[in-house]
Short mmCIF file of C-alpha atoms and ligand atoms in Angstrom, two decimals:
data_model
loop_
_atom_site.label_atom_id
_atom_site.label_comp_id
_atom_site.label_asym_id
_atom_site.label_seq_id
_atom_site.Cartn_x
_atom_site.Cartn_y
_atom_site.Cartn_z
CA UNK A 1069 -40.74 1.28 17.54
CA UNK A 1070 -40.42 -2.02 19.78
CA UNK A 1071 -36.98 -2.29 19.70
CA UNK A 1072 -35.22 -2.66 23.09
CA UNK A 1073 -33.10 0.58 23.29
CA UNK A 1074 -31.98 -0.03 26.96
CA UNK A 1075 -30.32 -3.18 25.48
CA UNK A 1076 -27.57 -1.47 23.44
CA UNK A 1077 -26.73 2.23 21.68
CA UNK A 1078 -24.80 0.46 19.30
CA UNK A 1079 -25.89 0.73 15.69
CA UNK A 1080 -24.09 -2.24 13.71
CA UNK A 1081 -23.07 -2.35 10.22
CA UNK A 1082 -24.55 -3.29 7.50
CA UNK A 1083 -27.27 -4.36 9.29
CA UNK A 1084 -30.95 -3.93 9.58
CA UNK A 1085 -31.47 -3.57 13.64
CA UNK A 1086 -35.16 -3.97 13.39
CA UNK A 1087 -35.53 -8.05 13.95
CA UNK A 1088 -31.42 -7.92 13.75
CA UNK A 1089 -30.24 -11.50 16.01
CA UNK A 1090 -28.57 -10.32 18.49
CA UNK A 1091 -24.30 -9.91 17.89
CA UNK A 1092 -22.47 -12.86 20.53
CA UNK A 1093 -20.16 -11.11 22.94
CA UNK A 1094 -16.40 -11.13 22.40
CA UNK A 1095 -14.45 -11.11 25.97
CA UNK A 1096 -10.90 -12.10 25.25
CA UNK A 1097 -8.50 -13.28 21.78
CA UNK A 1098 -5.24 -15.08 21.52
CA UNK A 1099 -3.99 -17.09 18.59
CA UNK A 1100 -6.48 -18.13 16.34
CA UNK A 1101 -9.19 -18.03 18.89
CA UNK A 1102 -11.96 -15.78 20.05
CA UNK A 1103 -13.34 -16.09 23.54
CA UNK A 1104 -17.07 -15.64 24.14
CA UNK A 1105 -18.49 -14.21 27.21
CA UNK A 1106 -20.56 -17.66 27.04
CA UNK A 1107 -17.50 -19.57 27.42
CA UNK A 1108 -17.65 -20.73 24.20
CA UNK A 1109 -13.71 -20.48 22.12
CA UNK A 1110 -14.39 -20.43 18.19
CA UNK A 1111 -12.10 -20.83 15.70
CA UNK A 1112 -11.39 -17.60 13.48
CA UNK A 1113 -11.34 -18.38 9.77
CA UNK A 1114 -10.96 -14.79 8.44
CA UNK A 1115 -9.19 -13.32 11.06
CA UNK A 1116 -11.22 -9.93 11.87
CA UNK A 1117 -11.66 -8.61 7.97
CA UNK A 1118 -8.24 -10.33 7.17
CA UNK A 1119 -6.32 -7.89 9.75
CA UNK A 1120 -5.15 -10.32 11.92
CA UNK A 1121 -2.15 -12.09 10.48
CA UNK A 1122 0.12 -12.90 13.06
CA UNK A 1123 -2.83 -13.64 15.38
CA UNK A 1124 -4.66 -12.13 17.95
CA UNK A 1125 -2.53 -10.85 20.80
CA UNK A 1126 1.44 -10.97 19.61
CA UNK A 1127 3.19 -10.20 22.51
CA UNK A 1128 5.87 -8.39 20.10
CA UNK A 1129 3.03 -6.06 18.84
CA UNK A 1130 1.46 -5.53 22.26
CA UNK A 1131 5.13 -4.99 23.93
CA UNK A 1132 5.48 -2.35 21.05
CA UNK A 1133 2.72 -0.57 21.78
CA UNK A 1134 2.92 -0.76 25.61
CA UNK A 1135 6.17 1.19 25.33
CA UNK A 1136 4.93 3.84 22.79
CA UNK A 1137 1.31 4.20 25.21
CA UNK A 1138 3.80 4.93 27.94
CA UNK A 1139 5.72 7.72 25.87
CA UNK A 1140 3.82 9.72 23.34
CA UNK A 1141 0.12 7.74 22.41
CA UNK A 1142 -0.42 10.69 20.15
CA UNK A 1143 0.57 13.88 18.98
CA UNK A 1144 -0.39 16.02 16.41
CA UNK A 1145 0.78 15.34 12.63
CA UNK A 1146 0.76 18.88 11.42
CA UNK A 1147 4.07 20.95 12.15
CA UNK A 1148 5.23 17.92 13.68
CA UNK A 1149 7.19 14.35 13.55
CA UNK A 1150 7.97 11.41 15.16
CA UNK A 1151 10.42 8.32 15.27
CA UNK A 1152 7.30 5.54 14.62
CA UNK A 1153 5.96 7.60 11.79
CA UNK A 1154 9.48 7.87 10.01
CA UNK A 1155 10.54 4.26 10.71
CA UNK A 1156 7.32 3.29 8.84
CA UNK A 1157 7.17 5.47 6.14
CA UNK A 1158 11.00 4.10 5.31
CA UNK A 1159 10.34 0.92 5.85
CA UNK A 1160 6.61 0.66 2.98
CA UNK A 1161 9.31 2.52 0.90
CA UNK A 1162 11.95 -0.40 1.10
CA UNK A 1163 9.49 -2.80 1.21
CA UNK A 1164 7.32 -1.74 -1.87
CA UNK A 1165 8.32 -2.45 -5.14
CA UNK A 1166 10.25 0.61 -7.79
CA UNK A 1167 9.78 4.23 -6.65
CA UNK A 1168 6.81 3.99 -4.27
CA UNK A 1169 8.67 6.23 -1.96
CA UNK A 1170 5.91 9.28 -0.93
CA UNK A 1171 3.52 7.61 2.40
CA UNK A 1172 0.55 9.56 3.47
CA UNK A 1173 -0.46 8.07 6.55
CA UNK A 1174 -4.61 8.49 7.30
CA UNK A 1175 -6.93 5.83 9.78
CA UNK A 1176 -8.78 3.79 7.47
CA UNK A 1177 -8.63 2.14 4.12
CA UNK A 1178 -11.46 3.79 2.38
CA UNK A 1179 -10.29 7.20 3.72
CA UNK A 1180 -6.67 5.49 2.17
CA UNK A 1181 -8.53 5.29 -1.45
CA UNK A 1182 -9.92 8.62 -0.83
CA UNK A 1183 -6.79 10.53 -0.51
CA UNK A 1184 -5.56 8.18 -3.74
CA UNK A 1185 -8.35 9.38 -5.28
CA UNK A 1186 -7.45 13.14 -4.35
CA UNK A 1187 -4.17 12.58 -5.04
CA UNK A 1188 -4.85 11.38 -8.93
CA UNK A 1189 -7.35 14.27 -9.65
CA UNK A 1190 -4.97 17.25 -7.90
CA UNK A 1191 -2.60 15.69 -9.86
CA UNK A 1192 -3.78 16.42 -13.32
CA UNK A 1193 -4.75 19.89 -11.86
CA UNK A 1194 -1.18 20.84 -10.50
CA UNK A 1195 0.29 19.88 -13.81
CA UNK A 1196 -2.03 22.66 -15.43
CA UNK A 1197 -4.87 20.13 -17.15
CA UNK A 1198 -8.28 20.27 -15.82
CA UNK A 1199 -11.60 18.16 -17.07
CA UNK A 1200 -10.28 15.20 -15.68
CA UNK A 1201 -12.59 14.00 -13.53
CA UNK A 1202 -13.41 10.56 -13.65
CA UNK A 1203 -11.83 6.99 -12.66
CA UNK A 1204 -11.97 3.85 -14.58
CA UNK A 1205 -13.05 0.84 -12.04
CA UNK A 1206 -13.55 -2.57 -12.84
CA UNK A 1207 -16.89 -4.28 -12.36
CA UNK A 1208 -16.64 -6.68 -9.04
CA UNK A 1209 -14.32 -4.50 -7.37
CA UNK A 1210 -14.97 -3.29 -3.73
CA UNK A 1211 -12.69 -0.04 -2.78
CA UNK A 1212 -14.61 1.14 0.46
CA UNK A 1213 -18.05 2.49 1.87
CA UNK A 1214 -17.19 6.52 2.06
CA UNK A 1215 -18.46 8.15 -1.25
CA UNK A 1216 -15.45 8.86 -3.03
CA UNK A 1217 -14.69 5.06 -2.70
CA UNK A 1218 -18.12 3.52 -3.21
CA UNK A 1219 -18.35 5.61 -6.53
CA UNK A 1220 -15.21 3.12 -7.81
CA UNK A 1221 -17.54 -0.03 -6.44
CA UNK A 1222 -19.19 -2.51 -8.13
CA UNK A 1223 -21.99 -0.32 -10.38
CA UNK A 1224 -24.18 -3.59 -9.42
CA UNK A 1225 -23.19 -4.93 -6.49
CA UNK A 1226 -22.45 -1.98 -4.63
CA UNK A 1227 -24.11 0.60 -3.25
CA UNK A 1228 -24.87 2.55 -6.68
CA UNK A 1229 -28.46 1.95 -6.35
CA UNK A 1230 -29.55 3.11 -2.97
CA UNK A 1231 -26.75 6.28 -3.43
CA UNK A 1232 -25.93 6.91 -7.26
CA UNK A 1233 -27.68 10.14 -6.90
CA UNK A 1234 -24.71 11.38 -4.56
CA UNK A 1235 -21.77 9.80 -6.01
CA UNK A 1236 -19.08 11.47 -9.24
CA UNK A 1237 -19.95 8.87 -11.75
CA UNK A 1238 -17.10 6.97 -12.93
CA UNK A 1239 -16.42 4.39 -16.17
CA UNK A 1240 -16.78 0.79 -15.29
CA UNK A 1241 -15.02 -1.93 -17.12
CA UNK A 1242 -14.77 -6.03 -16.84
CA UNK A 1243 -11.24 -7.28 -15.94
CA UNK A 1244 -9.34 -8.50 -19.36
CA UNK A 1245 -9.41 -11.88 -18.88
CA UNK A 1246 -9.74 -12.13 -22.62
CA UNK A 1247 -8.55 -10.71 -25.73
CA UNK A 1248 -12.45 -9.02 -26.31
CA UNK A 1249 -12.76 -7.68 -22.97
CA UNK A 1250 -8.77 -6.46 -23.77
CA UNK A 1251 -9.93 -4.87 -26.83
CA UNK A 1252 -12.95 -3.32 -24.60
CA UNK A 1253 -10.75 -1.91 -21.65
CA UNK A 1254 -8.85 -0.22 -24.45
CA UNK A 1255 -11.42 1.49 -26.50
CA UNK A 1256 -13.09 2.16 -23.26
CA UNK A 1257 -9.37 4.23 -21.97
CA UNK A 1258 -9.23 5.53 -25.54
CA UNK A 1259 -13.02 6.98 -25.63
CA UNK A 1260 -12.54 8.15 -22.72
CA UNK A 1261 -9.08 10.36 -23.00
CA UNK A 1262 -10.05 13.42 -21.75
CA UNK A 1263 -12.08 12.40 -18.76
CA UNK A 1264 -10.18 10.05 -16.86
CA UNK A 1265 -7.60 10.68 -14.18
CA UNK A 1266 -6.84 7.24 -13.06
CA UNK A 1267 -7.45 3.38 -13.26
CA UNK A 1268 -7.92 1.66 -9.40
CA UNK A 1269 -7.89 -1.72 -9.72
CA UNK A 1270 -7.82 -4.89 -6.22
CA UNK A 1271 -5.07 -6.37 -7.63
CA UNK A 1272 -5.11 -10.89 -8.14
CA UNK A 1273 -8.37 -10.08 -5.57
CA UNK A 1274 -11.60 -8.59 -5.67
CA UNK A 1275 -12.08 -9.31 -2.27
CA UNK A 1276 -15.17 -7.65 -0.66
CA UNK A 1277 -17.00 -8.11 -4.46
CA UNK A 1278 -16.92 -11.97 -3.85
CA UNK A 1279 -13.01 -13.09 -3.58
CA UNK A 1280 -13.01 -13.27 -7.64
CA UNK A 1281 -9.55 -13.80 -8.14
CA UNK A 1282 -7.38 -13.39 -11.83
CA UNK A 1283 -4.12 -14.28 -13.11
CA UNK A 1284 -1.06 -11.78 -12.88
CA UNK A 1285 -1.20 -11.48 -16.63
CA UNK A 1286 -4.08 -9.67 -16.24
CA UNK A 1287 -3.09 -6.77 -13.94
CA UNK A 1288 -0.35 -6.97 -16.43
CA UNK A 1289 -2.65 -6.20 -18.96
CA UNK A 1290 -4.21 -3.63 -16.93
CA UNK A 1291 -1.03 -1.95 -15.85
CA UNK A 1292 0.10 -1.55 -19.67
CA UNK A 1293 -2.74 -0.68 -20.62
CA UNK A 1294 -3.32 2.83 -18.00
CA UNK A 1295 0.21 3.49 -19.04
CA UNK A 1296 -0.08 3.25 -22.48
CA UNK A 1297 -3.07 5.59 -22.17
CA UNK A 1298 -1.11 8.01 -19.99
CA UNK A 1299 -3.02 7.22 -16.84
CA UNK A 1300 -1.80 6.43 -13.30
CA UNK A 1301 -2.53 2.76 -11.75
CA UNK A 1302 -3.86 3.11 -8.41
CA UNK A 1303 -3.47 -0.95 -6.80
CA UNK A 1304 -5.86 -1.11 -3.73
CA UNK A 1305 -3.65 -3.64 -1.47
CA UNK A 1306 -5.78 -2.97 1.19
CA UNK A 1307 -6.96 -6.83 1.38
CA UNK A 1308 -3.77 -8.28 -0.59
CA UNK A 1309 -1.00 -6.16 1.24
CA UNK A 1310 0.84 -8.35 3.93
CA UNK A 1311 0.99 -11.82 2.74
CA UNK A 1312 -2.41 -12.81 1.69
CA UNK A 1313 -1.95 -13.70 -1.59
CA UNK A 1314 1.81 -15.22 -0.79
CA UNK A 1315 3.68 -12.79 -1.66
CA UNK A 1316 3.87 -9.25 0.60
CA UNK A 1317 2.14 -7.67 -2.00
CA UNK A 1318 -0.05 -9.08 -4.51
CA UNK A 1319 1.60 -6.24 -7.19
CA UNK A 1320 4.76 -7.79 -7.62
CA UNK A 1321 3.23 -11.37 -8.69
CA UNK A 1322 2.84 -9.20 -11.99
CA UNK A 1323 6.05 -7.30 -11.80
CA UNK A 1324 4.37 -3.98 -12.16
CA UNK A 1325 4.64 -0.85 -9.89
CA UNK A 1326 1.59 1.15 -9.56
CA UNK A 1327 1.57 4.99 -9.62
CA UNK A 1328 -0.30 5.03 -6.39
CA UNK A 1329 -1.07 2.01 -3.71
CA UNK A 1330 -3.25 1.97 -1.14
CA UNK A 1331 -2.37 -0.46 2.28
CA UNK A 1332 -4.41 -1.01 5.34
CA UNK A 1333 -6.11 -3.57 6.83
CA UNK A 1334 -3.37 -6.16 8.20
CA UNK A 1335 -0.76 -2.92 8.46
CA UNK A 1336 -0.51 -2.91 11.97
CA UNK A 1337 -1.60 -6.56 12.14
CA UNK A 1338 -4.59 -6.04 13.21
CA UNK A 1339 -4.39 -4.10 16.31
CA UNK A 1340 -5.25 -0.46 15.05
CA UNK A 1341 -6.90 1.32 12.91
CA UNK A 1342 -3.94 2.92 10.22
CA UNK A 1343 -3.57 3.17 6.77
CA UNK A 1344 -1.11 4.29 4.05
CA UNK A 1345 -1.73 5.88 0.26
CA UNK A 1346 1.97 5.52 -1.30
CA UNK A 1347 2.92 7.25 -4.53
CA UNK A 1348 5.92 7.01 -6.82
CA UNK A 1349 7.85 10.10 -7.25
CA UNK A 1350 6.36 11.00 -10.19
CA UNK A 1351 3.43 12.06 -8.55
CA UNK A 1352 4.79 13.18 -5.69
CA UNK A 1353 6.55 15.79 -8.33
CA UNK A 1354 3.34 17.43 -9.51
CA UNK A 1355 2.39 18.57 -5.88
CA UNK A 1356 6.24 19.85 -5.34
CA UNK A 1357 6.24 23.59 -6.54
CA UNK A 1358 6.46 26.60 -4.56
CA UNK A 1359 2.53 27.01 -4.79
CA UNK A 1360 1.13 26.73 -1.44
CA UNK A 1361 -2.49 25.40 -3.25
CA UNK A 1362 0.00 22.75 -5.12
CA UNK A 1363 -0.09 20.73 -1.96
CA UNK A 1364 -2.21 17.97 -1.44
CA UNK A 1365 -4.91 18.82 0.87
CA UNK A 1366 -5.93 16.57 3.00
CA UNK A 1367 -4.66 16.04 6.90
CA UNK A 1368 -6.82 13.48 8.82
CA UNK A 1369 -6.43 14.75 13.09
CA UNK A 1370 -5.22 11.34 13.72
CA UNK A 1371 -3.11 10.91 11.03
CA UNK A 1372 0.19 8.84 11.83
CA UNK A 1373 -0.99 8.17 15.19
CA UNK A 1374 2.33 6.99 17.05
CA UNK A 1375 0.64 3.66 18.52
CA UNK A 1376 -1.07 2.66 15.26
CA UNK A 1377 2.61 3.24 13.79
CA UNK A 1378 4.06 1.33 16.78
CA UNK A 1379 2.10 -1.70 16.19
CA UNK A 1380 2.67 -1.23 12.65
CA UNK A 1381 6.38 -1.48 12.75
CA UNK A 1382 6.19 -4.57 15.15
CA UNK A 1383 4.38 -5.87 12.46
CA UNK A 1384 6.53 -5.40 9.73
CA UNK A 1385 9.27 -6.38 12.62
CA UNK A 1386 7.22 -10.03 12.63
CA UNK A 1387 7.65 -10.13 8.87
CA UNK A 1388 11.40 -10.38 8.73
CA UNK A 1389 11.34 -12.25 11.75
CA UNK A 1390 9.01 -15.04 11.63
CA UNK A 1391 8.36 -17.17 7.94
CA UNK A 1392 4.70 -15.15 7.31
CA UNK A 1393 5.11 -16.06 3.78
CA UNK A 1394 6.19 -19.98 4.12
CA UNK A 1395 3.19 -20.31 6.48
CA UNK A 1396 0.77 -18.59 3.71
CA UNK A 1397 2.24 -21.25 0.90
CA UNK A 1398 1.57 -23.99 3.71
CA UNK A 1399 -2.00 -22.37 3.99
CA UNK A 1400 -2.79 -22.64 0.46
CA UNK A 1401 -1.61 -26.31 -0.06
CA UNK A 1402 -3.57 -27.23 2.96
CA UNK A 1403 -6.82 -25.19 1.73
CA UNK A 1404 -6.23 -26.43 -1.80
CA UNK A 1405 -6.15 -30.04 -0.60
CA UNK A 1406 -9.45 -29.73 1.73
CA UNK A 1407 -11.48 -27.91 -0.21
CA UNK A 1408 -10.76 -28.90 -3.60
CA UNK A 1409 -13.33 -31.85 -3.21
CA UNK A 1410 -16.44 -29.17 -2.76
CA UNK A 1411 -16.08 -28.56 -6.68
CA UNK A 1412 -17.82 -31.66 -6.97
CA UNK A 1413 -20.70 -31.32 -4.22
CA UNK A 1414 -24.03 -30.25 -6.26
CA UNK A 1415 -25.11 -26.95 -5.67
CA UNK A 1416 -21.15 -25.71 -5.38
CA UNK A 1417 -20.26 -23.29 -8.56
CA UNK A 1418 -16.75 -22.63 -7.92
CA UNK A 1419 -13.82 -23.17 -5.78
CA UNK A 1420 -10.98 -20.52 -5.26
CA UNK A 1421 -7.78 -20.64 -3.85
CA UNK A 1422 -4.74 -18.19 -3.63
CA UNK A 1423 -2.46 -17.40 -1.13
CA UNK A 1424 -4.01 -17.62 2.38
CA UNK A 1425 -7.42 -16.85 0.39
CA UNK A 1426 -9.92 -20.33 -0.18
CA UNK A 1427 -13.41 -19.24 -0.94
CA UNK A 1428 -16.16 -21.68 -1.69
CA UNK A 1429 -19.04 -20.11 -4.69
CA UNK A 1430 -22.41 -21.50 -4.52
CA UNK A 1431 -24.91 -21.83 -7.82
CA UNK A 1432 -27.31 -20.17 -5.60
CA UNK A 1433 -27.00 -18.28 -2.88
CA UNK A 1434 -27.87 -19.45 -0.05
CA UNK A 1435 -29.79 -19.07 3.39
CA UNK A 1436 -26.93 -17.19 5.29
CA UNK A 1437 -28.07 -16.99 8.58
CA UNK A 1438 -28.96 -20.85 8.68
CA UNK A 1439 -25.38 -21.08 7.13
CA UNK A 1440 -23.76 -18.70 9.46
CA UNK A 1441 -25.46 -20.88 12.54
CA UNK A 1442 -23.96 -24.28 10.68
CA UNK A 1443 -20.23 -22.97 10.91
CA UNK A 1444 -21.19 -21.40 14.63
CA UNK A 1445 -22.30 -24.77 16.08
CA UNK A 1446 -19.10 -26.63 14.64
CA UNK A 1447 -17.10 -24.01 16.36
CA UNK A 1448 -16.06 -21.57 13.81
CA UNK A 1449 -16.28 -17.92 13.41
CA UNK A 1450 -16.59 -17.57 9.16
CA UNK A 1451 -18.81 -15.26 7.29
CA UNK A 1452 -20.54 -16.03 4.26
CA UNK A 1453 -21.90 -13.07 2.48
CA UNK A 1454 -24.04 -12.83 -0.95
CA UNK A 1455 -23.27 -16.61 -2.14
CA UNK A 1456 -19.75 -17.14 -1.06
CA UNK A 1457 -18.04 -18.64 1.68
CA UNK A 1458 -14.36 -18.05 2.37
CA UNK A 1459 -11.13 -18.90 4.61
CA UNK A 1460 -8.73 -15.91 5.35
CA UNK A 1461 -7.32 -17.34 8.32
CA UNK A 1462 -4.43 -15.90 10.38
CA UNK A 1463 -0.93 -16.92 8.53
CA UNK A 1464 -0.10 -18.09 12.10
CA UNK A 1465 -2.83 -20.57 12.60
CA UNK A 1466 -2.06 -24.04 13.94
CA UNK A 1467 -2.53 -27.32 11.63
CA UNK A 1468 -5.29 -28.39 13.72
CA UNK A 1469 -7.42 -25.49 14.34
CA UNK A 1470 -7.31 -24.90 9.93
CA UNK A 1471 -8.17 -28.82 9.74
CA UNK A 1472 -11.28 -27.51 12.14
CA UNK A 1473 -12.06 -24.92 10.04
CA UNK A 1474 -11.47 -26.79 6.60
CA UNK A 1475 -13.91 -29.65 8.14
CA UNK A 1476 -16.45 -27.19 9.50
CA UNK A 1477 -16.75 -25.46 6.15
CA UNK A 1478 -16.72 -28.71 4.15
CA UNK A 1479 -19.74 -29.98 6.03
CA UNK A 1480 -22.00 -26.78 6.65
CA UNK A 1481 -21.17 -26.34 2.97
CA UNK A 1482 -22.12 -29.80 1.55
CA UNK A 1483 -25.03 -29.52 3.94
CA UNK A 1484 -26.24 -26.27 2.56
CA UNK A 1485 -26.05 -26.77 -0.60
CA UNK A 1486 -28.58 -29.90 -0.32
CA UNK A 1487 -30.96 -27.79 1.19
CA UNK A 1488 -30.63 -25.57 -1.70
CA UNK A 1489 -30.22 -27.60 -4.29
C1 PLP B 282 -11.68 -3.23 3.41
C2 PLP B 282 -11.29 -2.62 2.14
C3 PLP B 282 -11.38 -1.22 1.93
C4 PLP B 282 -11.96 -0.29 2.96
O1 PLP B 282 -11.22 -0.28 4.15
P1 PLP B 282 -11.90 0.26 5.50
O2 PLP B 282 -10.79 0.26 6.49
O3 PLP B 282 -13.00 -0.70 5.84
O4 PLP B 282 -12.42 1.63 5.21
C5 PLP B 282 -10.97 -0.73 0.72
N1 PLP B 282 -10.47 -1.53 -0.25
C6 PLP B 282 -10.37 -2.86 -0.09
C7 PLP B 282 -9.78 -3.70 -1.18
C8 PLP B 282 -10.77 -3.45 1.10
O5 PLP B 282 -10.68 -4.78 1.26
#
């Protein structure tokens, strides 16, 4: 043991501490902009894990949750109610497309796909059917890092290897992006009939799996498909919800309503941690019976916490408000445009836009940390991970600090990829 433990307690994610470079020091945010204690002011291109959409620091958002710190910052959930909690629940409801009506409220998007999860298999139970057990996932998809969730991961990608031994095993499938791999997800949901409680699918975005993006017409497919078979859809919204993909939620680009949807990530734009499982009514009808184990069990201690709500509602105050979804559209033209040229840069496999989403695929992946300190020393705060490198920028961020970022990319990226190549 060398390590320095009077430097810092902290233990970091996803990272090996032994030899791990040291994390820089965050002191102050506004805008698009994060403030180092060196002095230094980057430019954020994914906006804190795509929470930030307004921005760091909207004075509506802070205001909001000034005045609910001041009144009530918590209270329990359990016997009890409050205005921010009802206001939100209502307003997902309104917002959401067809009968997604039922909020659970919980503090983090994988415990979000967790209840979902619940929620699916107590289902089947309530209505009197047991034996199913299992969820059909689709291969690239990322759904969280607490076991229920990382059992619907990527089989390959995710982390299956170092924990399959602890996680339900579930029935993977490729996205139907053709009429064979159509064919496939439907044998698969027919040989499987008896097992299967659900389908989750990242709908128009794998995000986490490597921003792999596909066409409405194939959550279409998808959606038809789990209903055919007499399955619920869960979407996981957690990186689309809010804009990203230009509309509020990627879902309706497809004109399908999910049995179940999962939101969390930009809900309370990025202030606080929050997160919402939403259900149609038809689900919500299996757990309404006057059987007190009929009820879904699961109560997180900080569930609906009355800031997170706060902020959440300012949030969703911003949307109606301020044109989120014009600036995404401006986003995309503007990412489409800049990065569009990379497709031709040897070494570059793919270029991907949607939305406020531009991500950059190399043919090999590449030397991250010497790519990570490329976009650092042209003033940028982007993370490249496995061989992708993407823009998720706030949808409030000015033309010239997205030029920056578009620029900084384009060059650490062309640069890269000769060192690579
Ligand atoms: C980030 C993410 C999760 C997990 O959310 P956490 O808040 O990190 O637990 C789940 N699903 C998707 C699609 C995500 O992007």
């Amino acid at each position: 043991m060398s390590h320095d433990v009077s430097r810092t307690h902290l233990w970091r994610p996803y990272t090996q501490m032994r030899g791990a470079a040291p994390p820089l020091e965050a002191v102050a945010t506004q805008g698009s902009r994060i403030i180092l204690a060196d002095g230094r002011e980057l430019v954020d291109g994914i906006a804190s894990w795509w929470t930030a959409v307004h921005g760091y620091n909207h004075p509506h958002i802070a205001a909001a949750v000034a005045d609910q710190l001041a009144r009530m910052p918590h209270v329990m959930f359990g016997g009890l109610t409050h205005q921010p909690a009802e206001r939100l629940a209502a307003r997902l409801a309104a917002l959401l497309p067809g009968d997604l009506d039922h909020v659970f409220l919980s503090d983090s998007g994988s415990v979000a796909v967790e209840v979902a999860l619940k929620m699916a298999a107590q289902m089947w139970l309530n209505r009197g059917v047991s034996g199913r057990t299992k969820v059909l996932a689709f291969r690239g998809g990322y759904h969280g890092d607490t076991m229920g969730a990382m059992s619907v991961c990527d089989p390959e990608e995710g982390m299956h290897r170092r924990f399959g031994a602890y996680l339900p095993t579930q029935v993977f499938c490729d996205l139907p992006r053709t009429a064979a791999e159509t064919e496939a997800l439907d044998a698969t949901l027919a040989a499987h009939r008896e097992t299967l409680a659900a389908v989750i699918i990242e709908p128009l975005v794998q995000g986490a799996g490597g921003m792999r993006m596909h066409p409405p017409e194939v959550l279409a497919t998808v959606a038809n498909l789990a209903r055919r078979h007499g399955l619920p859809l869960i979407a996981d919204e957690i990186f689309t919800g809010f804009g990203r993909t230009g509309t509020l939620f990627a879902c309706t680009q497809a004109g399908i309503v999910p049995d179940i949807l999962c939101l969390s990530k930009a809900l309370t734009g990025g202030t606080m941690a929050l997160a919402a499982t939403i259900a149609r009514t038809e689900v919500f009808e299996a757990f309404w019976s006057d059987d007190p184990a009929a009820a879904l069990m699961h109560g997180p201690t900080f569930m609906a916490n009355p800031l997170a709500c706060a902020a959440a509602n300012a949030s969703l105050d911003l949307f109606e408000t301020e044109p989120r979804l014009a600036q995404a559209h401006a986003i995309e033209v503007r990412l489409a445009d800049g990065l569009e040229d990379l497709r031709r840069v040897p070494g570059v496999a793919d270029v991907r836009i949607l939305g406020a989403i531009g991500a950059v695929q190399f043919a090999k992946a590449p030397d991250l940390a010497a790519l990570k300190a490329r976009l650092l020393d042209r003033g940028v705060w982007v993370r490249p991970f496995g061989d992708i490198v993407y823009l998720t920028p706030a949808l409030t961020i000015g033309a010239a600090d997205l030029d920056r970022l578009i620029a900084a990319v384009t060059r650490a990226v062309a640069e890269q990829a000769a060192v690579t190549a």
